[in-house]
Amino acid sequence: METAIQEQHQHVRQVFNMMKIVFVILPIAAGADKFFNILTDWTHYINPILLDFLPFSGETFMMLVGIIEIIAGLIVLFKPRVGGIIVASWLTGIALTLIAGWMYVDVAVRDLVMAVSALAMTKLAKLV
């Protein structure tokens, strides 16, 4: 019986570690790319209504977003329970702005799925 419990705990730890790696690397990589635009031109993802309210350019805004994403990834690395909630909230916010402008709805759905995954990682962090 104890071996089965240990095996389950080992599986939970493995799943948690996989999710933690993803939620450390992806925010840091996406955040860094806000400065280089290798993956995409990130300014296309800014809701035009939001862009009208910004006191600076879309490029500057995306660099600020990149800094926040890098910090979020680092928080997941060191404090996954807190970082998971931050990443989930951030992804949900991004998804809502995309949906509000009815832009890149496919990306919004993907971000919502990732937000749920980040919350699941947070729950798993309590078990390992």
CSV table of N, CA, C and O in Angstrom, one decimal:
chain,number,residue,atom,x,y,z
A,1,MET,N,0.8,-1.2,0.0
A,1,MET,CA,0.0,0.0,0.0
A,1,MET,C,0.9,1.3,0.0
A,1,MET,O,0.6,2.2,-0.7
A,2,GLU,N,1.9,1.3,0.8
A,2,GLU,CA,2.8,2.4,0.9
A,2,GLU,C,3.5,2.6,-0.4
A,2,GLU,O,3.7,3.8,-0.8
A,3,THR,N,3.9,1.6,-1.1
A,3,THR,CA,4.6,1.7,-2.4
A,3,THR,C,3.7,2.4,-3.4
A,3,THR,O,4.1,3.2,-4.2
A,4,ALA,N,2.4,2.0,-3.4
A,4,ALA,CA,1.4,2.6,-4.3
A,4,ALA,C,1.3,4.1,-4.1
A,4,ALA,O,1.3,4.9,-5.0
A,5,ILE,N,1.3,4.5,-2.8
A,5,ILE,CA,1.2,5.9,-2.4
A,5,ILE,C,2.5,6.7,-2.9
A,5,ILE,O,2.4,7.8,-3.4
A,6,GLN,N,3.6,6.0,-2.6
A,6,GLN,CA,4.9,6.6,-3.0
A,6,GLN,C,4.9,6.8,-4.6
A,6,GLN,O,5.4,7.8,-5.1
A,7,GLU,N,4.4,5.8,-5.3
A,7,GLU,CA,4.4,5.9,-6.7
A,7,GLU,C,3.5,7.0,-7.2
A,7,GLU,O,3.9,7.7,-8.1
A,8,GLN,N,2.4,7.1,-6.6
A,8,GLN,CA,1.4,8.2,-7.0
A,8,GLN,C,2.1,9.6,-6.7
A,8,GLN,O,2.0,10.5,-7.5
A,9,HIS,N,2.7,9.7,-5.6
A,9,HIS,CA,3.4,10.9,-5.2
A,9,HIS,C,4.5,11.2,-6.2
A,9,HIS,O,4.7,12.4,-6.6
A,10,GLN,N,5.2,10.2,-6.7
A,10,GLN,CA,6.3,10.4,-7.7
A,10,GLN,C,5.7,10.9,-9.0
A,10,GLN,O,6.2,11.8,-9.6
A,11,HIS,N,4.6,10.3,-9.4
A,11,HIS,CA,3.9,10.8,-10.6
A,11,HIS,C,3.4,12.2,-10.5
A,11,HIS,O,3.6,13.0,-11.4
A,12,VAL,N,2.9,12.6,-9.4
A,12,VAL,CA,2.4,13.9,-9.1
A,12,VAL,C,3.6,14.9,-9.2
A,12,VAL,O,3.6,15.9,-9.9
A,13,ARG,N,4.7,14.5,-8.6
A,13,ARG,CA,5.9,15.3,-8.7
A,13,ARG,C,6.4,15.5,-10.1
A,13,ARG,O,6.8,16.6,-10.5
A,14,GLN,N,6.4,14.4,-10.9
A,14,GLN,CA,6.9,14.5,-12.3
A,14,GLN,C,6.0,15.4,-13.1
A,14,GLN,O,6.5,16.2,-13.9
A,15,VAL,N,4.7,15.3,-12.9
A,15,VAL,CA,3.7,16.2,-13.6
A,15,VAL,C,4.0,17.6,-13.2
A,15,VAL,O,4.0,18.5,-14.1
A,16,PHE,N,4.1,17.9,-11.9
A,16,PHE,CA,4.3,19.2,-11.4
A,16,PHE,C,5.6,19.8,-12.0
A,16,PHE,O,5.7,20.9,-12.5
A,17,ASN,N,6.7,19.0,-12.0
A,17,ASN,CA,8.0,19.5,-12.6
A,17,ASN,C,7.9,19.8,-14.0
A,17,ASN,O,8.5,20.8,-14.5
A,18,MET,N,7.2,19.0,-14.8
A,18,MET,CA,7.0,19.3,-16.2
A,18,MET,C,6.3,20.6,-16.4
A,18,MET,O,6.7,21.4,-17.2
A,19,MET,N,5.2,20.8,-15.6
A,19,MET,CA,4.4,22.0,-15.8
A,19,MET,C,5.2,23.2,-15.3
A,19,MET,O,5.2,24.3,-15.9
A,20,LYS,N,6.0,23.0,-14.2
A,20,LYS,CA,6.8,24.1,-13.7
A,20,LYS,C,7.8,24.6,-14.8
A,20,LYS,O,8.0,25.8,-15.0
A,21,ILE,N,8.5,23.6,-15.4
A,21,ILE,CA,9.5,23.9,-16.5
A,21,ILE,C,8.8,24.7,-17.6
A,21,ILE,O,9.3,25.7,-18.0
A,22,VAL,N,7.6,24.3,-18.0
A,22,VAL,CA,6.9,25.0,-19.1
A,22,VAL,C,6.6,26.4,-18.6
A,22,VAL,O,6.8,27.4,-19.4
A,23,PHE,N,6.1,26.6,-17.4
A,23,PHE,CA,5.7,28.0,-17.0
A,23,PHE,C,6.8,28.8,-16.4
A,23,PHE,O,6.6,30.0,-16.1
A,24,VAL,N,8.0,28.3,-16.5
A,24,VAL,CA,9.2,29.1,-16.3
A,24,VAL,C,9.7,29.5,-17.6
A,24,VAL,O,9.9,30.7,-17.9
A,25,ILE,N,9.9,28.6,-18.5
A,25,ILE,CA,10.5,28.8,-19.8
A,25,ILE,C,9.7,29.7,-20.7
A,25,ILE,O,10.1,30.6,-21.3
A,26,LEU,N,8.4,29.3,-20.9
A,26,LEU,CA,7.5,30.0,-21.8
A,26,LEU,C,7.4,31.5,-21.5
A,26,LEU,O,7.6,32.4,-22.4
A,27,PRO,N,7.1,31.9,-20.3
A,27,PRO,CA,6.9,33.4,-20.0
A,27,PRO,C,8.3,34.1,-20.2
A,27,PRO,O,8.3,35.2,-20.7
A,28,ILE,N,9.4,33.5,-19.8
A,28,ILE,CA,10.7,34.1,-20.0
A,28,ILE,C,11.0,34.2,-21.5
A,28,ILE,O,11.4,35.3,-22.0
A,29,ALA,N,10.8,33.2,-22.3
A,29,ALA,CA,11.0,33.2,-23.7
A,29,ALA,C,10.1,34.2,-24.4
A,29,ALA,O,10.6,35.0,-25.2
A,30,ALA,N,8.8,34.2,-24.1
A,30,ALA,CA,7.9,35.1,-24.7
A,30,ALA,C,8.2,36.6,-24.3
A,30,ALA,O,8.2,37.5,-25.1
A,31,GLY,N,8.6,36.7,-23.0
A,31,GLY,CA,8.9,38.1,-22.5
A,31,GLY,C,10.2,38.6,-23.2
A,31,GLY,O,10.2,39.8,-23.7
A,32,ALA,N,11.2,37.8,-23.4
A,32,ALA,CA,12.4,38.2,-24.0
A,32,ALA,C,12.1,38.5,-25.5
A,32,ALA,O,12.7,39.5,-26.0
A,33,ASP,N,11.3,37.8,-26.1
A,33,ASP,CA,10.9,38.0,-27.5
A,33,ASP,C,10.2,39.3,-27.8
A,33,ASP,O,10.2,39.8,-28.9
A,34,LYS,N,9.6,39.9,-26.7
A,34,LYS,CA,9.0,41.2,-26.9
A,34,LYS,C,10.0,42.3,-27.3
A,34,LYS,O,9.7,43.3,-27.8
A,35,PHE,N,11.3,42.0,-27.0
A,35,PHE,CA,12.4,43.0,-27.3
A,35,PHE,C,12.9,42.7,-28.7
A,35,PHE,O,13.6,43.6,-29.3
A,36,PHE,N,12.7,41.5,-29.2
A,36,PHE,CA,13.4,41.1,-30.5
A,36,PHE,C,12.4,40.8,-31.6
A,36,PHE,O,12.8,40.8,-32.8
A,37,ASN,N,11.2,40.5,-31.3
A,37,ASN,CA,10.1,40.2,-32.3
A,37,ASN,C,10.6,39.1,-33.3
A,37,ASN,O,10.3,39.2,-34.5
A,38,ILE,N,11.2,38.0,-32.8
A,38,ILE,CA,11.6,36.9,-33.6
A,38,ILE,C,10.4,36.0,-33.9
A,38,ILE,O,10.2,35.6,-35.0
A,39,LEU,N,9.6,35.7,-32.9
A,39,LEU,CA,8.5,34.8,-33.0
A,39,LEU,C,7.3,35.5,-33.8
A,39,LEU,O,6.7,34.9,-34.6
A,40,THR,N,7.1,36.8,-33.6
A,40,THR,CA,6.1,37.6,-34.2
A,40,THR,C,6.2,39.0,-33.9
A,40,THR,O,7.1,39.4,-33.1
A,41,ASP,N,5.5,39.9,-34.6
A,41,ASP,CA,5.4,41.3,-34.2
A,41,ASP,C,4.4,41.4,-33.2
A,41,ASP,O,3.2,41.4,-33.5
A,42,TRP,N,4.8,41.5,-31.9
A,42,TRP,CA,3.8,41.4,-30.8
A,42,TRP,C,2.9,42.6,-30.7
A,42,TRP,O,1.8,42.5,-30.1
A,43,THR,N,3.2,43.7,-31.4
A,43,THR,CA,2.3,44.9,-31.3
A,43,THR,C,1.0,44.6,-32.0
A,43,THR,O,0.0,45.2,-31.7
A,44,HIS,N,0.9,43.6,-32.9
A,44,HIS,CA,-0.3,43.2,-33.6
A,44,HIS,C,-1.4,42.7,-32.6
A,44,HIS,O,-2.5,42.7,-32.9
A,45,TYR,N,-0.9,42.2,-31.4
A,45,TYR,CA,-1.8,41.6,-30.4
A,45,TYR,C,-2.4,42.6,-29.5
A,45,TYR,O,-3.1,42.3,-28.6
A,46,ILE,N,-2.0,43.9,-29.6
A,46,ILE,CA,-2.5,44.9,-28.7
A,46,ILE,C,-3.9,45.3,-29.2
A,46,ILE,O,-4.1,45.7,-30.4
A,47,ASN,N,-4.9,45.3,-28.3
A,47,ASN,CA,-6.2,45.7,-28.6
A,47,ASN,C,-6.1,47.2,-29.0
A,47,ASN,O,-5.6,48.0,-28.3
A,48,PRO,N,-6.6,47.6,-30.2
A,48,PRO,CA,-6.5,49.0,-30.7
A,48,PRO,C,-7.1,50.0,-29.7
A,48,PRO,O,-6.6,51.1,-29.6
A,49,ILE,N,-8.2,49.6,-29.0
A,49,ILE,CA,-8.8,50.5,-28.0
A,49,ILE,C,-7.7,50.8,-26.9
A,49,ILE,O,-7.6,51.9,-26.5
A,50,LEU,N,-7.1,49.8,-26.4
A,50,LEU,CA,-6.0,49.9,-25.4
A,50,LEU,C,-4.9,50.8,-25.9
A,50,LEU,O,-4.4,51.7,-25.2
A,51,LEU,N,-4.5,50.6,-27.2
A,51,LEU,CA,-3.4,51.3,-27.8
A,51,LEU,C,-3.7,52.8,-27.8
A,51,LEU,O,-2.8,53.7,-27.6
A,52,ASP,N,-5.0,53.2,-27.9
A,52,ASP,CA,-5.4,54.6,-28.0
A,52,ASP,C,-5.2,55.3,-26.6
A,52,ASP,O,-5.0,56.5,-26.5
A,53,PHE,N,-5.2,54.5,-25.5
A,53,PHE,CA,-5.1,55.0,-24.2
A,53,PHE,C,-3.7,55.1,-23.7
A,53,PHE,O,-3.4,55.7,-22.6
A,54,LEU,N,-2.8,54.4,-24.3
A,54,LEU,CA,-1.4,54.3,-23.9
A,54,LEU,C,-0.6,55.7,-24.1
A,54,LEU,O,-0.8,56.3,-25.1
A,55,PRO,N,0.1,56.1,-23.1
A,55,PRO,CA,0.9,57.3,-23.2
A,55,PRO,C,2.2,57.1,-24.0
A,55,PRO,O,3.0,58.0,-24.1
A,56,PHE,N,2.4,55.9,-24.5
A,56,PHE,CA,3.6,55.6,-25.3
A,56,PHE,C,3.3,54.7,-26.4
A,56,PHE,O,2.2,54.2,-26.5
A,57,SER,N,4.3,54.3,-27.2
A,57,SER,CA,4.1,53.5,-28.3
A,57,SER,C,3.8,52.0,-28.0
A,57,SER,O,4.0,51.6,-26.9
A,58,GLY,N,3.2,51.3,-29.0
A,58,GLY,CA,2.9,49.9,-28.8
A,58,GLY,C,4.2,49.1,-28.5
A,58,GLY,O,4.2,48.1,-27.8
A,59,GLU,N,5.3,49.5,-29.2
A,59,GLU,CA,6.6,48.8,-29.0
A,59,GLU,C,7.0,48.9,-27.5
A,59,GLU,O,7.4,47.9,-26.9
A,60,THR,N,6.9,50.1,-27.0
A,60,THR,CA,7.3,50.3,-25.6
A,60,THR,C,6.4,49.5,-24.6
A,60,THR,O,6.9,48.9,-23.7
A,61,PHE,N,5.1,49.5,-24.9
A,61,PHE,CA,4.1,48.8,-24.1
A,61,PHE,C,4.5,47.3,-24.1
A,61,PHE,O,4.5,46.6,-23.1
A,62,MET,N,4.9,46.7,-25.3
A,62,MET,CA,5.2,45.3,-25.4
A,62,MET,C,6.5,45.0,-24.7
A,62,MET,O,6.6,43.9,-24.1
A,63,MET,N,7.4,46.0,-24.6
A,63,MET,CA,8.7,45.8,-23.8
A,63,MET,C,8.3,45.7,-22.3
A,63,MET,O,8.9,44.9,-21.6
A,64,LEU,N,7.4,46.5,-21.9
A,64,LEU,CA,7.0,46.5,-20.5
A,64,LEU,C,6.3,45.1,-20.2
A,64,LEU,O,6.5,44.5,-19.2
A,65,VAL,N,5.5,44.7,-21.1
A,65,VAL,CA,4.8,43.4,-21.0
A,65,VAL,C,5.9,42.3,-20.9
A,65,VAL,O,5.8,41.4,-20.1
A,66,GLY,N,6.9,42.4,-21.8
A,66,GLY,CA,8.0,41.4,-21.7
A,66,GLY,C,8.7,41.4,-20.4
A,66,GLY,O,9.0,40.3,-19.9
A,67,ILE,N,8.9,42.5,-19.8
A,67,ILE,CA,9.6,42.5,-18.5
A,67,ILE,C,8.7,41.8,-17.4
A,67,ILE,O,9.1,41.0,-16.6
A,68,ILE,N,7.4,42.1,-17.5
A,68,ILE,CA,6.4,41.5,-16.6
A,68,ILE,C,6.4,40.0,-16.8
A,68,ILE,O,6.4,39.2,-15.8
A,69,GLU,N,6.4,39.5,-18.0
A,69,GLU,CA,6.4,38.1,-18.3
A,69,GLU,C,7.7,37.4,-17.8
A,69,GLU,O,7.7,36.3,-17.3
A,70,ILE,N,8.8,38.1,-18.0
A,70,ILE,CA,10.1,37.5,-17.5
A,70,ILE,C,10.1,37.4,-16.0
A,70,ILE,O,10.4,36.3,-15.4
A,71,ILE,N,9.6,38.4,-15.3
A,71,ILE,CA,9.5,38.4,-13.8
A,71,ILE,C,8.5,37.3,-13.4
A,71,ILE,O,8.8,36.5,-12.5
A,72,ALA,N,7.4,37.1,-14.1
A,72,ALA,CA,6.4,36.1,-13.8
A,72,ALA,C,7.1,34.7,-13.9
A,72,ALA,O,6.9,33.8,-13.0
A,73,GLY,N,7.9,34.5,-15.0
A,73,GLY,CA,8.5,33.2,-15.1
A,73,GLY,C,9.5,32.9,-14.0
A,73,GLY,O,9.6,31.8,-13.5
A,74,LEU,N,10.2,33.9,-13.6
A,74,LEU,CA,11.2,33.8,-12.5
A,74,LEU,C,10.4,33.5,-11.1
A,74,LEU,O,10.9,32.7,-10.3
A,75,ILE,N,9.3,34.1,-11.0
A,75,ILE,CA,8.5,33.9,-9.7
A,75,ILE,C,8.1,32.4,-9.7
A,75,ILE,O,8.1,31.7,-8.7
A,76,VAL,N,7.6,31.9,-10.9
A,76,VAL,CA,7.3,30.5,-11.0
A,76,VAL,C,8.5,29.6,-10.6
A,76,VAL,O,8.3,28.6,-9.9
A,77,LEU,N,9.7,30.0,-11.0
A,77,LEU,CA,10.8,29.2,-10.7
A,77,LEU,C,11.1,29.1,-9.2
A,77,LEU,O,11.3,28.0,-8.7
A,78,PHE,N,10.9,30.2,-8.5
A,78,PHE,CA,11.3,30.2,-7.1
A,78,PHE,C,10.1,30.1,-6.1
A,78,PHE,O,10.2,29.6,-5.0
A,79,LYS,N,8.9,30.5,-6.6
A,79,LYS,CA,7.7,30.3,-5.8
A,79,LYS,C,6.5,29.9,-6.7
A,79,LYS,O,5.7,30.7,-7.1
A,80,PRO,N,6.5,28.6,-7.1
A,80,PRO,CA,5.5,28.2,-8.1
A,80,PRO,C,4.0,28.4,-7.6
A,80,PRO,O,3.2,28.6,-8.5
A,81,ARG,N,3.8,28.3,-6.3
A,81,ARG,CA,2.4,28.5,-5.9
A,81,ARG,C,1.9,30.0,-6.2
A,81,ARG,O,0.8,30.2,-6.7
A,82,VAL,N,2.8,30.9,-6.0
A,82,VAL,CA,2.4,32.3,-6.3
A,82,VAL,C,2.6,32.6,-7.8
A,82,VAL,O,1.7,33.2,-8.4
A,83,GLY,N,3.6,32.1,-8.4
A,83,GLY,CA,3.9,32.4,-9.8
A,83,GLY,C,2.8,31.8,-10.7
A,83,GLY,O,2.4,32.4,-11.7
A,84,GLY,N,2.3,30.6,-10.3
A,84,GLY,CA,1.2,30.0,-11.1
A,84,GLY,C,0.0,30.9,-11.1
A,84,GLY,O,-0.7,31.0,-12.2
A,85,ILE,N,-0.3,31.5,-10.0
A,85,ILE,CA,-1.5,32.3,-9.9
A,85,ILE,C,-1.3,33.6,-10.8
A,85,ILE,O,-2.1,34.1,-11.5
A,86,ILE,N,0.0,34.1,-10.7
A,86,ILE,CA,0.3,35.3,-11.5
A,86,ILE,C,0.2,35.0,-13.0
A,86,ILE,O,-0.4,35.8,-13.7
A,87,VAL,N,0.8,33.9,-13.4
A,87,VAL,CA,0.8,33.5,-14.8
A,87,VAL,C,-0.6,33.3,-15.3
A,87,VAL,O,-1.0,33.7,-16.4
A,88,ALA,N,-1.4,32.6,-14.5
A,88,ALA,CA,-2.8,32.3,-14.8
A,88,ALA,C,-3.6,33.6,-15.0
A,88,ALA,O,-4.4,33.8,-15.9
A,89,SER,N,-3.4,34.5,-14.1
A,89,SER,CA,-4.1,35.8,-14.1
A,89,SER,C,-3.7,36.6,-15.3
A,89,SER,O,-4.5,37.2,-16.0
A,90,TRP,N,-2.4,36.6,-15.6
A,90,TRP,CA,-1.8,37.3,-16.7
A,90,TRP,C,-2.4,36.8,-18.0
A,90,TRP,O,-2.8,37.6,-18.9
A,91,LEU,N,-2.4,35.5,-18.2
A,91,LEU,CA,-2.9,34.8,-19.4
A,91,LEU,C,-4.4,35.1,-19.6
A,91,LEU,O,-4.8,35.3,-20.7
A,92,THR,N,-5.1,35.1,-18.5
A,92,THR,CA,-6.5,35.4,-18.6
A,92,THR,C,-6.7,36.8,-19.0
A,92,THR,O,-7.6,37.1,-19.8
A,93,GLY,N,-6.0,37.8,-18.5
A,93,GLY,CA,-6.1,39.2,-18.9
A,93,GLY,C,-5.8,39.3,-20.4
A,93,GLY,O,-6.5,40.1,-21.1
A,94,ILE,N,-4.7,38.7,-20.8
A,94,ILE,CA,-4.4,38.8,-22.3
A,94,ILE,C,-5.6,38.2,-23.1
A,94,ILE,O,-6.0,38.8,-24.1
A,95,ALA,N,-6.1,37.1,-22.7
A,95,ALA,CA,-7.2,36.4,-23.4
A,95,ALA,C,-8.4,37.4,-23.5
A,95,ALA,O,-9.1,37.5,-24.5
A,96,LEU,N,-8.7,38.0,-22.3
A,96,LEU,CA,-9.9,38.9,-22.3
A,96,LEU,C,-9.7,40.1,-23.2
A,96,LEU,O,-10.7,40.5,-23.8
A,97,THR,N,-8.5,40.7,-23.3
A,97,THR,CA,-8.3,41.8,-24.1
A,97,THR,C,-8.4,41.4,-25.6
A,97,THR,O,-8.9,42.2,-26.4
A,98,LEU,N,-7.9,40.2,-25.9
A,98,LEU,CA,-8.0,39.7,-27.3
A,98,LEU,C,-9.5,39.5,-27.7
A,98,LEU,O,-10.0,39.8,-28.7
A,99,ILE,N,-10.2,38.9,-26.7
A,99,ILE,CA,-11.7,38.6,-27.0
A,99,ILE,C,-12.4,39.9,-27.1
A,99,ILE,O,-13.3,40.0,-28.0
A,100,ALA,N,-12.1,40.9,-26.2
A,100,ALA,CA,-12.8,42.1,-26.2
A,100,ALA,C,-12.7,42.8,-27.6
A,100,ALA,O,-13.6,43.5,-28.1
A,101,GLY,N,-11.5,42.7,-28.2
A,101,GLY,CA,-11.3,43.3,-29.5
A,101,GLY,C,-11.7,42.4,-30.7
A,101,GLY,O,-11.5,42.7,-31.8
A,102,TRP,N,-12.1,41.2,-30.3
A,102,TRP,CA,-12.4,40.1,-31.3
A,102,TRP,C,-11.2,39.9,-32.2
A,102,TRP,O,-11.4,39.9,-33.5
A,103,MET,N,-10.0,39.8,-31.6
A,103,MET,CA,-8.8,39.6,-32.4
A,103,MET,C,-8.1,38.4,-31.9
A,103,MET,O,-8.1,38.1,-30.7
A,104,TYR,N,-7.6,37.6,-32.8
A,104,TYR,CA,-6.8,36.4,-32.4
A,104,TYR,C,-7.5,35.6,-31.4
A,104,TYR,O,-6.9,35.2,-30.3
A,105,VAL,N,-8.8,35.3,-31.6
A,105,VAL,CA,-9.6,34.6,-30.7
A,105,VAL,C,-9.0,33.2,-30.4
A,105,VAL,O,-9.1,32.6,-29.3
A,106,ASP,N,-8.4,32.6,-31.5
A,106,ASP,CA,-7.7,31.3,-31.3
A,106,ASP,C,-6.6,31.4,-30.3
A,106,ASP,O,-6.4,30.5,-29.5
A,107,VAL,N,-5.8,32.5,-30.3
A,107,VAL,CA,-4.8,32.7,-29.3
A,107,VAL,C,-5.4,32.9,-27.9
A,107,VAL,O,-4.9,32.4,-26.9
A,108,ALA,N,-6.5,33.6,-27.9
A,108,ALA,CA,-7.2,33.8,-26.6
A,108,ALA,C,-7.6,32.5,-26.0
A,108,ALA,O,-7.4,32.3,-24.8
A,109,VAL,N,-8.2,31.6,-26.8
A,109,VAL,CA,-8.6,30.3,-26.3
A,109,VAL,C,-7.4,29.5,-25.8
A,109,VAL,O,-7.4,28.9,-24.7
A,110,ARG,N,-6.3,29.5,-26.5
A,110,ARG,CA,-5.1,28.9,-26.1
A,110,ARG,C,-4.6,29.4,-24.8
A,110,ARG,O,-4.2,28.7,-23.9
A,111,ASP,N,-4.6,30.8,-24.6
A,111,ASP,CA,-4.1,31.4,-23.4
A,111,ASP,C,-5.0,31.0,-22.2
A,111,ASP,O,-4.5,30.8,-21.1
A,112,LEU,N,-6.3,30.8,-22.4
A,112,LEU,CA,-7.2,30.4,-21.4
A,112,LEU,C,-6.9,29.0,-20.9
A,112,LEU,O,-6.9,28.6,-19.8
A,113,VAL,N,-6.6,28.1,-21.9
A,113,VAL,CA,-6.2,26.7,-21.6
A,113,VAL,C,-4.9,26.7,-20.8
A,113,VAL,O,-4.8,26.0,-19.8
A,114,MET,N,-3.9,27.6,-21.2
A,114,MET,CA,-2.7,27.7,-20.4
A,114,MET,C,-2.9,28.2,-19.1
A,114,MET,O,-2.3,27.8,-18.1
A,115,ALA,N,-3.9,29.2,-18.9
A,115,ALA,CA,-4.2,29.7,-17.6
A,115,ALA,C,-4.7,28.6,-16.7
A,115,ALA,O,-4.3,28.5,-15.5
A,116,VAL,N,-5.6,27.8,-17.2
A,116,VAL,CA,-6.1,26.7,-16.4
A,116,VAL,C,-5.0,25.7,-16.0
A,116,VAL,O,-4.9,25.2,-14.9
A,117,SER,N,-4.1,25.5,-16.9
A,117,SER,CA,-2.9,24.6,-16.7
A,117,SER,C,-2.0,25.2,-15.6
A,117,SER,O,-1.5,24.5,-14.7
A,118,ALA,N,-1.8,26.5,-15.6
A,118,ALA,CA,-1.0,27.2,-14.6
A,118,ALA,C,-1.6,27.1,-13.2
A,118,ALA,O,-1.0,26.9,-12.2
A,119,LEU,N,-3.0,27.2,-13.2
A,119,LEU,CA,-3.7,27.0,-11.9
A,119,LEU,C,-3.5,25.5,-11.4
A,119,LEU,O,-3.4,25.3,-10.2
A,120,ALA,N,-3.6,24.6,-12.4
A,120,ALA,CA,-3.4,23.2,-12.0
A,120,ALA,C,-2.0,23.0,-11.4
A,120,ALA,O,-1.8,22.2,-10.4
A,121,MET,N,-1.0,23.6,-12.0
A,121,MET,CA,0.4,23.5,-11.5
A,121,MET,C,0.4,24.1,-10.1
A,121,MET,O,1.1,23.5,-9.2
A,122,THR,N,-0.3,25.2,-9.8
A,122,THR,CA,-0.3,25.7,-8.5
A,122,THR,C,-0.9,24.7,-7.5
A,122,THR,O,-0.4,24.6,-6.4
A,123,LYS,N,-2.0,24.1,-7.9
A,123,LYS,CA,-2.6,23.0,-7.0
A,123,LYS,C,-1.6,21.9,-6.7
A,123,LYS,O,-1.5,21.4,-5.6
A,124,LEU,N,-0.9,21.5,-7.8
A,124,LEU,CA,0.1,20.4,-7.6
A,124,LEU,C,1.2,20.8,-6.7
A,124,LEU,O,1.8,19.9,-6.0
A,125,ALA,N,1.6,22.1,-6.8
A,125,ALA,CA,2.7,22.5,-5.9
A,125,ALA,C,2.4,22.3,-4.5
A,125,ALA,O,3.4,22.1,-3.7
A,126,LYS,N,1.2,22.3,-4.1
A,126,LYS,CA,0.8,22.1,-2.7
A,126,LYS,C,1.0,20.6,-2.3
A,126,LYS,O,1.1,20.3,-1.1
A,127,LEU,N,1.1,19.7,-3.3
A,127,LEU,CA,1.2,18.3,-3.0
A,127,LEU,C,2.6,17.8,-3.0
A,127,LEU,O,2.9,16.7,-2.6
A,128,VAL,N,3.5,18.6,-3.6
A,128,VAL,CA,4.9,18.1,-3.7
A,128,VAL,C,5.8,18.7,-2.7
A,128,VAL,O,5.6,19.7,-2.1
